[in-house]
Amino acid sequence: MIARFCAYAVLRNLRFFEPFFLLFLLHDVGVDFVAAGALLAYEKLLGGALEVPLGVVTDRLGRRRALIASFSLAAAAFAVFAWAAHTRAWTLPLLYLGQTLYAVAEAARSGSHKAIILDWLTQQGRRGEKTRVIGTTRFFSKASGGAAALIAGSIVWGTGHFTALFWAAMVPTLGAAALLWTYPRSVEGSLSQRPPESPEGPGLWAGLAQAAKRPGLLGLVAASVLFESESKLALVYLQPYLAARLAAVELPVAAGVGAVIYGAWFFIQGLLAGSASLL
């Protein structure tokens, strides 16, 4: 199972379009920075709003089945993004549809696989190995994300546009869904397989309200959200900056060898992040 967990981490992070997504919007689709920023904000806000309710749905349906549905939705989102680059009549509606599908997919996926790993380790009496196992899968996750950037750079260089990255990303995404079918049903984590909760216990929203009243908790959550948001936004808006600097030295990212150099930068970043996860 640990080999399958690592394979999942690799397949999940072969999202070839991620290091080039803003460039795709600006170059292939032709939207401006305001429209691109609105699309990015919409996806993040929707995903954040859906994470808790979809977490409840995931627990009721079963984590394995919810993850399969999540990857299927993600593959559909990639097809919609690619379609949006080839039409001018419904470009923005298609982009928002793609972002909606992707936000739902990511919200349904969030935290589910880590819970599956913990459940399996508990069932095997190996709960004490959780740090090592999760650290190993995180290494494969980060390293494969870096490798995806390098492969994506080669794809852009060869095809001359960014749209092909979405078609390429569909292959490992559907592969991850197929891999999840091989997981044992014992890791579903369905609420139907658990003992009923005490009627005196707090419900979901009451539990969240109680947690929010704990001293210092809201400050920690806010700090975590701000740090993660700043990091992700910096990486997104670094894309056009790097592309402009490479173009300035006659190494264009679009249809040029600069795409490979651009991908190599993210590849090195992914390897460093993966190595740090093993410390």
PDB file of C-alpha atoms in Angstrom:
ATOM      1  CA  MET A   1       0.000   0.000   0.000  1.00  0.00           C
ATOM      2  CA  ILE A   2       2.824   2.428   0.729  1.00  0.00           C
ATOM      3  CA  ALA A   3       4.013   2.056  -2.871  1.00  0.00           C
ATOM      4  CA  ARG A   4       0.472   2.901  -4.004  1.00  0.00           C
ATOM      5  CA  PHE A   5       0.391   5.908  -1.697  1.00  0.00           C
ATOM      6  CA  CYS A   6       3.620   7.163  -3.307  1.00  0.00           C
ATOM      7  CA  ALA A   7       2.259   6.453  -6.801  1.00  0.00           C
ATOM      8  CA  TYR A   8      -0.836   8.481  -5.916  1.00  0.00           C
ATOM      9  CA  ALA A   9       1.381  11.373  -4.780  1.00  0.00           C
ATOM     10  CA  VAL A  10       3.200  11.302  -8.122  1.00  0.00           C
ATOM     11  CA  LEU A  11       0.056  11.109 -10.273  1.00  0.00           C
ATOM     12  CA  ARG A  12      -1.790  13.752  -8.267  1.00  0.00           C
ATOM     13  CA  ASN A  13       1.018  16.275  -8.757  1.00  0.00           C
ATOM     14  CA  LEU A  14       1.601  15.830 -12.475  1.00  0.00           C
ATOM     15  CA  ARG A  15      -0.457  18.969 -13.051  1.00  0.00           C
ATOM     16  CA  PHE A  16       1.612  20.204 -15.969  1.00  0.00           C
ATOM     17  CA  PHE A  17      -0.382  23.420 -16.362  1.00  0.00           C
ATOM     18  CA  GLU A  18       0.089  24.774 -12.821  1.00  0.00           C
ATOM     19  CA  PRO A  19       3.440  26.594 -13.341  1.00  0.00           C
ATOM     20  CA  PHE A  20       2.050  28.063 -16.582  1.00  0.00           C
ATOM     21  CA  PHE A  21      -1.597  28.732 -15.695  1.00  0.00           C
ATOM     22  CA  LEU A  22      -1.406  32.534 -15.577  1.00  0.00           C
ATOM     23  CA  LEU A  23       0.633  32.546 -18.792  1.00  0.00           C
ATOM     24  CA  PHE A  24      -2.071  30.374 -20.374  1.00  0.00           C
ATOM     25  CA  LEU A  25      -4.734  32.914 -19.418  1.00  0.00           C
ATOM     26  CA  LEU A  26      -2.696  35.878 -20.652  1.00  0.00           C
ATOM     27  CA  HIS A  27      -1.188  34.345 -23.788  1.00  0.00           C
ATOM     28  CA  ASP A  28      -3.451  31.590 -25.140  1.00  0.00           C
ATOM     29  CA  VAL A  29      -6.815  32.914 -23.941  1.00  0.00           C
ATOM     30  CA  GLY A  30      -5.985  36.618 -24.101  1.00  0.00           C
ATOM     31  CA  VAL A  31      -7.546  37.893 -20.863  1.00  0.00           C
ATOM     32  CA  ASP A  32      -6.011  40.816 -18.980  1.00  0.00           C
ATOM     33  CA  PHE A  33      -4.528  40.771 -15.472  1.00  0.00           C
ATOM     34  CA  VAL A  34      -7.782  41.951 -13.868  1.00  0.00           C
ATOM     35  CA  ALA A  35      -9.827  39.132 -15.403  1.00  0.00           C
ATOM     36  CA  ALA A  36      -7.092  36.610 -14.601  1.00  0.00           C
ATOM     37  CA  GLY A  37      -6.949  37.785 -10.980  1.00  0.00           C
ATOM     38  CA  ALA A  38     -10.735  37.543 -10.678  1.00  0.00           C
ATOM     39  CA  LEU A  39     -10.649  33.965 -11.985  1.00  0.00           C
ATOM     40  CA  LEU A  40      -7.933  32.962  -9.536  1.00  0.00           C
ATOM     41  CA  ALA A  41      -9.742  34.632  -6.613  1.00  0.00           C
ATOM     42  CA  TYR A  42     -13.034  32.968  -7.556  1.00  0.00           C
ATOM     43  CA  GLU A  43     -11.491  29.490  -7.525  1.00  0.00           C
ATOM     44  CA  LYS A  44      -9.768  30.007  -4.164  1.00  0.00           C
ATOM     45  CA  LEU A  45     -12.809  31.556  -2.465  1.00  0.00           C
ATOM     46  CA  LEU A  46     -15.181  28.908  -3.783  1.00  0.00           C
ATOM     47  CA  GLY A  47     -12.828  26.100  -2.787  1.00  0.00           C
ATOM     48  CA  GLY A  48     -12.445  27.520   0.708  1.00  0.00           C
ATOM     49  CA  ALA A  49     -16.207  27.914   1.146  1.00  0.00           C
ATOM     50  CA  LEU A  50     -16.867  24.341   0.001  1.00  0.00           C
ATOM     51  CA  GLU A  51     -14.118  22.590   1.938  1.00  0.00           C
ATOM     52  CA  VAL A  52     -16.063  21.999   5.172  1.00  0.00           C
ATOM     53  CA  PRO A  53     -19.431  20.945   3.656  1.00  0.00           C
ATOM     54  CA  LEU A  54     -17.715  18.756   1.065  1.00  0.00           C
ATOM     55  CA  GLY A  55     -15.623  17.225   3.845  1.00  0.00           C
ATOM     56  CA  VAL A  56     -18.858  16.073   5.476  1.00  0.00           C
ATOM     57  CA  VAL A  57     -20.128  14.703   2.151  1.00  0.00           C
ATOM     58  CA  THR A  58     -16.806  12.925   1.594  1.00  0.00           C
ATOM     59  CA  ASP A  59     -17.045  11.210   4.973  1.00  0.00           C
ATOM     60  CA  ARG A  60     -20.576  10.060   4.221  1.00  0.00           C
ATOM     61  CA  LEU A  61     -19.885   8.790   0.708  1.00  0.00           C
ATOM     62  CA  GLY A  62     -16.506   7.276   1.519  1.00  0.00           C
ATOM     63  CA  ARG A  63     -13.109   8.844   0.975  1.00  0.00           C
ATOM     64  CA  ARG A  64     -11.989   6.520  -1.800  1.00  0.00           C
ATOM     65  CA  ARG A  65     -15.121   7.078  -3.869  1.00  0.00           C
ATOM     66  CA  ALA A  66     -15.041  10.817  -3.209  1.00  0.00           C
ATOM     67  CA  LEU A  67     -11.440  10.998  -4.419  1.00  0.00           C
ATOM     68  CA  ILE A  68     -12.322   9.115  -7.604  1.00  0.00           C
ATOM     69  CA  ALA A  69     -15.145  11.606  -8.227  1.00  0.00           C
ATOM     70  CA  SER A  70     -12.759  14.476  -7.440  1.00  0.00           C
ATOM     71  CA  PHE A  71     -10.202  13.387 -10.034  1.00  0.00           C
ATOM     72  CA  SER A  72     -12.935  12.828 -12.604  1.00  0.00           C
ATOM     73  CA  LEU A  73     -14.173  16.392 -12.031  1.00  0.00           C
ATOM     74  CA  ALA A  74     -10.619  17.715 -12.302  1.00  0.00           C
ATOM     75  CA  ALA A  75     -10.155  15.969 -15.662  1.00  0.00           C
ATOM     76  CA  ALA A  76     -13.418  17.531 -16.864  1.00  0.00           C
ATOM     77  CA  ALA A  77     -12.153  20.954 -15.716  1.00  0.00           C
ATOM     78  CA  PHE A  78      -8.964  20.519 -17.752  1.00  0.00           C
ATOM     79  CA  ALA A  79     -11.000  19.736 -20.866  1.00  0.00           C
ATOM     80  CA  VAL A  80     -13.086  22.887 -20.302  1.00  0.00           C
ATOM     81  CA  PHE A  81      -9.950  25.045 -19.931  1.00  0.00           C
ATOM     82  CA  ALA A  82      -8.531  23.670 -23.176  1.00  0.00           C
ATOM     83  CA  TRP A  83     -11.867  24.293 -24.905  1.00  0.00           C
ATOM     84  CA  ALA A  84     -11.906  27.898 -23.653  1.00  0.00           C
ATOM     85  CA  ALA A  85      -8.662  28.605 -25.512  1.00  0.00           C
ATOM     86  CA  HIS A  86     -10.222  27.575 -28.826  1.00  0.00           C
ATOM     87  CA  THR A  87     -13.374  29.679 -28.697  1.00  0.00           C
ATOM     88  CA  ARG A  88     -13.982  33.414 -28.460  1.00  0.00           C
ATOM     89  CA  ALA A  89     -17.761  33.384 -27.985  1.00  0.00           C
ATOM     90  CA  TRP A  90     -17.942  31.854 -24.504  1.00  0.00           C
ATOM     91  CA  THR A  91     -14.400  32.292 -23.224  1.00  0.00           C
ATOM     92  CA  LEU A  92     -15.099  33.780 -19.777  1.00  0.00           C
ATOM     93  CA  PRO A  93     -18.128  31.562 -18.992  1.00  0.00           C
ATOM     94  CA  LEU A  94     -16.061  28.504 -19.910  1.00  0.00           C
ATOM     95  CA  LEU A  95     -13.164  29.671 -17.752  1.00  0.00           C
ATOM     96  CA  TYR A  96     -15.478  30.195 -14.785  1.00  0.00           C
ATOM     97  CA  LEU A  97     -17.042  26.783 -15.400  1.00  0.00           C
ATOM     98  CA  GLY A  98     -13.577  25.239 -15.418  1.00  0.00           C
ATOM     99  CA  GLN A  99     -12.648  27.046 -12.205  1.00  0.00           C
ATOM    100  CA  THR A 100     -15.903  25.900 -10.589  1.00  0.00           C
ATOM    101  CA  LEU A 101     -15.257  22.252 -11.462  1.00  0.00           C
ATOM    102  CA  TYR A 102     -11.662  22.524 -10.304  1.00  0.00           C
ATOM    103  CA  ALA A 103     -12.611  24.224  -7.013  1.00  0.00           C
ATOM    104  CA  VAL A 104     -15.165  21.505  -6.235  1.00  0.00           C
ATOM    105  CA  ALA A 105     -12.639  18.796  -7.133  1.00  0.00           C
ATOM    106  CA  GLU A 106      -9.922  20.277  -4.926  1.00  0.00           C
ATOM    107  CA  ALA A 107     -12.282  20.899  -1.997  1.00  0.00           C
ATOM    108  CA  ALA A 108     -13.498  17.292  -2.148  1.00  0.00           C
ATOM    109  CA  ARG A 109      -9.923  16.003  -2.365  1.00  0.00           C
ATOM    110  CA  SER A 110      -8.406  18.141   0.394  1.00  0.00           C
ATOM    111  CA  GLY A 111      -7.155  16.040   3.309  1.00  0.00           C
ATOM    112  CA  SER A 112      -8.893  12.853   2.165  1.00  0.00           C
ATOM    113  CA  HIS A 113      -5.818  10.920   1.091  1.00  0.00           C
ATOM    114  CA  LYS A 114      -3.899  11.756   4.246  1.00  0.00           C
ATOM    115  CA  ALA A 115      -6.882  10.450   6.229  1.00  0.00           C
ATOM    116  CA  ILE A 116      -6.789   7.255   4.144  1.00  0.00           C
ATOM    117  CA  ILE A 117      -3.090   6.806   4.963  1.00  0.00           C
ATOM    118  CA  LEU A 118      -3.724   7.294   8.685  1.00  0.00           C
ATOM    119  CA  ASP A 119      -6.673   4.867   8.634  1.00  0.00           C
ATOM    120  CA  TRP A 120      -4.614   2.202   6.876  1.00  0.00           C
ATOM    121  CA  LEU A 121      -1.668   2.603   9.268  1.00  0.00           C
ATOM    122  CA  THR A 122      -4.049   2.315  12.222  1.00  0.00           C
ATOM    123  CA  GLN A 123      -5.621  -0.841  10.775  1.00  0.00           C
ATOM    124  CA  GLN A 124      -2.149  -2.338  10.306  1.00  0.00           C
ATOM    125  CA  GLY A 125      -1.040  -1.401  13.823  1.00  0.00           C
ATOM    126  CA  ARG A 126       1.611   0.933  12.368  1.00  0.00           C
ATOM    127  CA  ARG A 127       0.267   4.301  13.484  1.00  0.00           C
ATOM    128  CA  GLY A 128       3.686   5.180  14.887  1.00  0.00           C
ATOM    129  CA  GLU A 129       5.095   5.264  11.340  1.00  0.00           C
ATOM    130  CA  LYS A 130       2.792   8.080  10.216  1.00  0.00           C
ATOM    131  CA  THR A 131       5.505  10.773  10.171  1.00  0.00           C
ATOM    132  CA  ARG A 132       7.847   8.665   8.039  1.00  0.00           C
ATOM    133  CA  VAL A 133       5.141   7.484   5.628  1.00  0.00           C
ATOM    134  CA  ILE A 134       3.541  10.916   5.166  1.00  0.00           C
ATOM    135  CA  GLY A 135       6.999  12.498   4.801  1.00  0.00           C
ATOM    136  CA  THR A 136       7.903   9.961   2.104  1.00  0.00           C
ATOM    137  CA  THR A 137       4.691  10.563   0.154  1.00  0.00           C
ATOM    138  CA  ARG A 138       5.218  14.306   0.484  1.00  0.00           C
ATOM    139  CA  PHE A 139       8.698  13.930  -1.013  1.00  0.00           C
ATOM    140  CA  PHE A 140       7.245  12.132  -4.033  1.00  0.00           C
ATOM    141  CA  SER A 141       4.519  14.767  -4.226  1.00  0.00           C
ATOM    142  CA  LYS A 142       6.898  17.739  -4.307  1.00  0.00           C
ATOM    143  CA  ALA A 143       9.513  16.058  -6.497  1.00  0.00           C
ATOM    144  CA  SER A 144       6.923  14.967  -9.069  1.00  0.00           C
ATOM    145  CA  GLY A 145       5.488  18.486  -9.080  1.00  0.00           C
ATOM    146  CA  GLY A 146       8.947  19.768  -9.970  1.00  0.00           C
ATOM    147  CA  ALA A 147       9.377  17.102 -12.651  1.00  0.00           C
ATOM    148  CA  ALA A 148       5.969  18.063 -14.064  1.00  0.00           C
ATOM    149  CA  ALA A 149       7.195  21.647 -14.536  1.00  0.00           C
ATOM    150  CA  LEU A 150      10.235  20.448 -16.483  1.00  0.00           C
ATOM    151  CA  ILE A 151       8.106  18.152 -18.666  1.00  0.00           C
ATOM    152  CA  ALA A 152       5.601  20.970 -19.164  1.00  0.00           C
ATOM    153  CA  GLY A 153       8.366  23.281 -20.360  1.00  0.00           C
ATOM    154  CA  SER A 154       9.323  20.711 -22.985  1.00  0.00           C
ATOM    155  CA  ILE A 155       5.682  20.378 -24.074  1.00  0.00           C
ATOM    156  CA  VAL A 156       5.323  24.154 -24.467  1.00  0.00           C
ATOM    157  CA  TRP A 157       8.586  24.315 -26.406  1.00  0.00           C
ATOM    158  CA  GLY A 158       7.430  21.540 -28.723  1.00  0.00           C
ATOM    159  CA  THR A 159       3.825  22.662 -29.276  1.00  0.00           C
ATOM    160  CA  GLY A 160       4.217  26.430 -29.142  1.00  0.00           C
ATOM    161  CA  HIS A 161       1.288  27.018 -26.778  1.00  0.00           C
ATOM    162  CA  PHE A 162       0.135  26.286 -23.233  1.00  0.00           C
ATOM    163  CA  THR A 163      -3.220  24.641 -24.002  1.00  0.00           C
ATOM    164  CA  ALA A 164      -1.618  21.246 -24.629  1.00  0.00           C
ATOM    165  CA  LEU A 165      -0.668  21.123 -20.937  1.00  0.00           C
ATOM    166  CA  PHE A 166      -4.305  20.563 -19.953  1.00  0.00           C
ATOM    167  CA  TRP A 167      -4.692  17.591 -22.294  1.00  0.00           C
ATOM    168  CA  ALA A 168      -1.429  16.174 -20.956  1.00  0.00           C
ATOM    169  CA  ALA A 169      -2.575  16.651 -17.333  1.00  0.00           C
ATOM    170  CA  MET A 170      -5.712  14.598 -17.963  1.00  0.00           C
ATOM    171  CA  VAL A 171      -3.663  11.395 -18.369  1.00  0.00           C
ATOM    172  CA  PRO A 172      -2.136  11.204 -14.844  1.00  0.00           C
ATOM    173  CA  THR A 173      -5.334  12.619 -13.331  1.00  0.00           C
ATOM    174  CA  LEU A 174      -7.420   9.774 -14.740  1.00  0.00           C
ATOM    175  CA  GLY A 175      -4.570   7.424 -13.826  1.00  0.00           C
ATOM    176  CA  ALA A 176      -4.898   8.533 -10.192  1.00  0.00           C
ATOM    177  CA  ALA A 177      -8.640   7.804 -10.311  1.00  0.00           C
ATOM    178  CA  ALA A 178      -7.900   4.315 -11.671  1.00  0.00           C
ATOM    179  CA  LEU A 179      -5.275   3.741  -8.960  1.00  0.00           C
ATOM    180  CA  LEU A 180      -7.786   4.628  -6.246  1.00  0.00           C
ATOM    181  CA  TRP A 181     -10.070   1.824  -7.454  1.00  0.00           C
ATOM    182  CA  THR A 182      -7.328  -0.603  -6.319  1.00  0.00           C
ATOM    183  CA  TYR A 183      -7.403   0.677  -2.717  1.00  0.00           C
ATOM    184  CA  PRO A 184      -9.107  -1.661  -0.222  1.00  0.00           C
ATOM    185  CA  ARG A 185     -12.650  -0.754   0.789  1.00  0.00           C
ATOM    186  CA  SER A 186     -11.544  -0.712   4.418  1.00  0.00           C
ATOM    187  CA  VAL A 187     -10.055   2.763   3.902  1.00  0.00           C
ATOM    188  CA  GLU A 188     -13.330   4.329   2.726  1.00  0.00           C
ATOM    189  CA  GLY A 189     -13.867   5.887   6.137  1.00  0.00           C
ATOM    190  CA  SER A 190     -17.624   6.081   5.531  1.00  0.00           C
ATOM    191  CA  LEU A 191     -19.688   7.293   8.462  1.00  0.00           C
ATOM    192  CA  SER A 192     -21.976   4.353   7.819  1.00  0.00           C
ATOM    193  CA  GLN A 193     -19.167   2.056   9.007  1.00  0.00           C
ATOM    194  CA  ARG A 194     -18.575   4.016  12.204  1.00  0.00           C
ATOM    195  CA  PRO A 195     -20.453   3.891  15.471  1.00  0.00           C
ATOM    196  CA  PRO A 196     -23.104   6.612  15.710  1.00  0.00           C
ATOM    197  CA  GLU A 197     -22.074   9.752  17.494  1.00  0.00           C
ATOM    198  CA  SER A 198     -23.498  10.570  20.872  1.00  0.00           C
ATOM    199  CA  PRO A 199     -26.664  12.651  20.536  1.00  0.00           C
ATOM    200  CA  GLU A 200     -25.306  14.899  23.270  1.00  0.00           C
ATOM    201  CA  GLY A 201     -22.196  15.723  21.210  1.00  0.00           C
ATOM    202  CA  PRO A 202     -22.003  19.017  19.332  1.00  0.00           C
ATOM    203  CA  GLY A 203     -22.910  19.114  15.657  1.00  0.00           C
ATOM    204  CA  LEU A 204     -20.583  20.322  12.930  1.00  0.00           C
ATOM    205  CA  TRP A 205     -21.394  24.030  13.111  1.00  0.00           C
ATOM    206  CA  ALA A 206     -21.646  24.013  16.909  1.00  0.00           C
ATOM    207  CA  GLY A 207     -18.245  22.328  17.065  1.00  0.00           C
ATOM    208  CA  LEU A 208     -16.764  24.962  14.767  1.00  0.00           C
ATOM    209  CA  ALA A 209     -18.278  27.717  16.898  1.00  0.00           C
ATOM    210  CA  GLN A 210     -16.752  26.187  20.036  1.00  0.00           C
ATOM    211  CA  ALA A 211     -13.360  25.924  18.345  1.00  0.00           C
ATOM    212  CA  ALA A 212     -13.543  29.573  17.238  1.00  0.00           C
ATOM    213  CA  LYS A 213     -13.982  30.642  20.877  1.00  0.00           C
ATOM    214  CA  ARG A 214     -10.681  29.079  21.958  1.00  0.00           C
ATOM    215  CA  PRO A 215      -8.166  31.815  22.868  1.00  0.00           C
ATOM    216  CA  GLY A 216      -5.626  32.486  20.147  1.00  0.00           C
ATOM    217  CA  LEU A 217      -7.042  29.983  17.668  1.00  0.00           C
ATOM    218  CA  LEU A 218      -8.479  32.543  15.247  1.00  0.00           C
ATOM    219  CA  GLY A 219      -5.159  34.387  15.210  1.00  0.00           C
ATOM    220  CA  LEU A 220      -3.280  31.196  14.348  1.00  0.00           C
ATOM    221  CA  VAL A 221      -5.762  30.355  11.598  1.00  0.00           C
ATOM    222  CA  ALA A 222      -5.555  33.879  10.163  1.00  0.00           C
ATOM    223  CA  ALA A 223      -1.741  33.785  10.196  1.00  0.00           C
ATOM    224  CA  SER A 224      -1.734  30.396   8.479  1.00  0.00           C
ATOM    225  CA  VAL A 225      -4.209  31.533   5.812  1.00  0.00           C
ATOM    226  CA  LEU A 226      -2.291  34.752   5.126  1.00  0.00           C
ATOM    227  CA  PHE A 227       1.045  32.959   4.848  1.00  0.00           C
ATOM    228  CA  GLU A 228      -0.297  30.284   2.505  1.00  0.00           C
ATOM    229  CA  SER A 229      -2.179  32.843   0.407  1.00  0.00           C
ATOM    230  CA  GLU A 230       0.871  35.080   0.046  1.00  0.00           C
ATOM    231  CA  SER A 231       3.075  32.127  -0.931  1.00  0.00           C
ATOM    232  CA  LYS A 232       0.664  30.855  -3.566  1.00  0.00           C
ATOM    233  CA  LEU A 233      -0.016  34.313  -4.986  1.00  0.00           C
ATOM    234  CA  ALA A 234       3.708  35.026  -5.194  1.00  0.00           C
ATOM    235  CA  LEU A 235       4.261  31.833  -7.196  1.00  0.00           C
ATOM    236  CA  VAL A 236       1.361  32.636  -9.531  1.00  0.00           C
ATOM    237  CA  TYR A 237       2.438  36.198 -10.285  1.00  0.00           C
ATOM    238  CA  LEU A 238       6.055  35.110 -10.559  1.00  0.00           C
ATOM    239  CA  GLN A 239       5.077  33.402 -13.828  1.00  0.00           C
ATOM    240  CA  PRO A 240       4.770  36.516 -16.048  1.00  0.00           C
ATOM    241  CA  TYR A 241       7.787  38.084 -14.334  1.00  0.00           C
ATOM    242  CA  LEU A 242      10.027  35.098 -15.152  1.00  0.00           C
ATOM    243  CA  ALA A 243       8.609  34.930 -18.677  1.00  0.00           C
ATOM    244  CA  ALA A 244       9.358  38.631 -19.220  1.00  0.00           C
ATOM    245  CA  ARG A 245      12.930  38.299 -17.915  1.00  0.00           C
ATOM    246  CA  LEU A 246      13.593  35.307 -20.171  1.00  0.00           C
ATOM    247  CA  ALA A 247      12.088  37.121 -23.164  1.00  0.00           C
ATOM    248  CA  ALA A 248      14.371  40.082 -22.430  1.00  0.00           C
ATOM    249  CA  VAL A 249      17.417  37.867 -23.049  1.00  0.00           C
ATOM    250  CA  GLU A 250      15.839  36.386 -26.195  1.00  0.00           C
ATOM    251  CA  LEU A 251      14.661  33.174 -24.517  1.00  0.00           C
ATOM    252  CA  PRO A 252      10.879  33.358 -25.019  1.00  0.00           C
ATOM    253  CA  VAL A 253       8.753  31.007 -22.933  1.00  0.00           C
ATOM    254  CA  ALA A 254       6.000  30.725 -25.556  1.00  0.00           C
ATOM    255  CA  ALA A 255       7.296  28.466 -28.346  1.00  0.00           C
ATOM    256  CA  GLY A 256      10.905  28.967 -27.286  1.00  0.00           C
ATOM    257  CA  VAL A 257      13.674  27.244 -25.367  1.00  0.00           C
ATOM    258  CA  GLY A 258      12.871  29.633 -22.515  1.00  0.00           C
ATOM    259  CA  ALA A 259       9.960  27.326 -21.655  1.00  0.00           C
ATOM    260  CA  VAL A 260      12.423  24.578 -20.694  1.00  0.00           C
ATOM    261  CA  ILE A 261      14.540  26.973 -18.612  1.00  0.00           C
ATOM    262  CA  TYR A 262      11.363  28.293 -16.994  1.00  0.00           C
ATOM    263  CA  GLY A 263      10.259  24.741 -16.173  1.00  0.00           C
ATOM    264  CA  ALA A 264      13.726  23.912 -14.819  1.00  0.00           C
ATOM    265  CA  TRP A 265      13.379  26.716 -12.247  1.00  0.00           C
ATOM    266  CA  PHE A 266      10.185  25.153 -10.878  1.00  0.00           C
ATOM    267  CA  PHE A 267      11.809  21.703 -11.104  1.00  0.00           C
ATOM    268  CA  ILE A 268      14.636  22.790  -8.783  1.00  0.00           C
ATOM    269  CA  GLN A 269      12.108  24.392  -6.438  1.00  0.00           C
ATOM    270  CA  GLY A 270      10.130  21.133  -6.314  1.00  0.00           C
ATOM    271  CA  LEU A 271      13.220  19.044  -5.564  1.00  0.00           C
ATOM    272  CA  LEU A 272      14.238  21.371  -2.738  1.00  0.00           C
ATOM    273  CA  ALA A 273      10.716  21.305  -1.270  1.00  0.00           C
ATOM    274  CA  GLY A 274      10.618  17.517  -1.560  1.00  0.00           C
ATOM    275  CA  SER A 275      13.991  17.125   0.143  1.00  0.00           C
ATOM    276  CA  ALA A 276      12.858  19.399   2.975  1.00  0.00           C
ATOM    277  CA  SER A 277       9.853  17.137   3.616  1.00  0.00           C
ATOM    278  CA  LEU A 278      12.214  14.268   4.519  1.00  0.00           C
ATOM    279  CA  LEU A 279      13.996  16.266   7.228  1.00  0.00           C
TER     280      LEU A 279
END
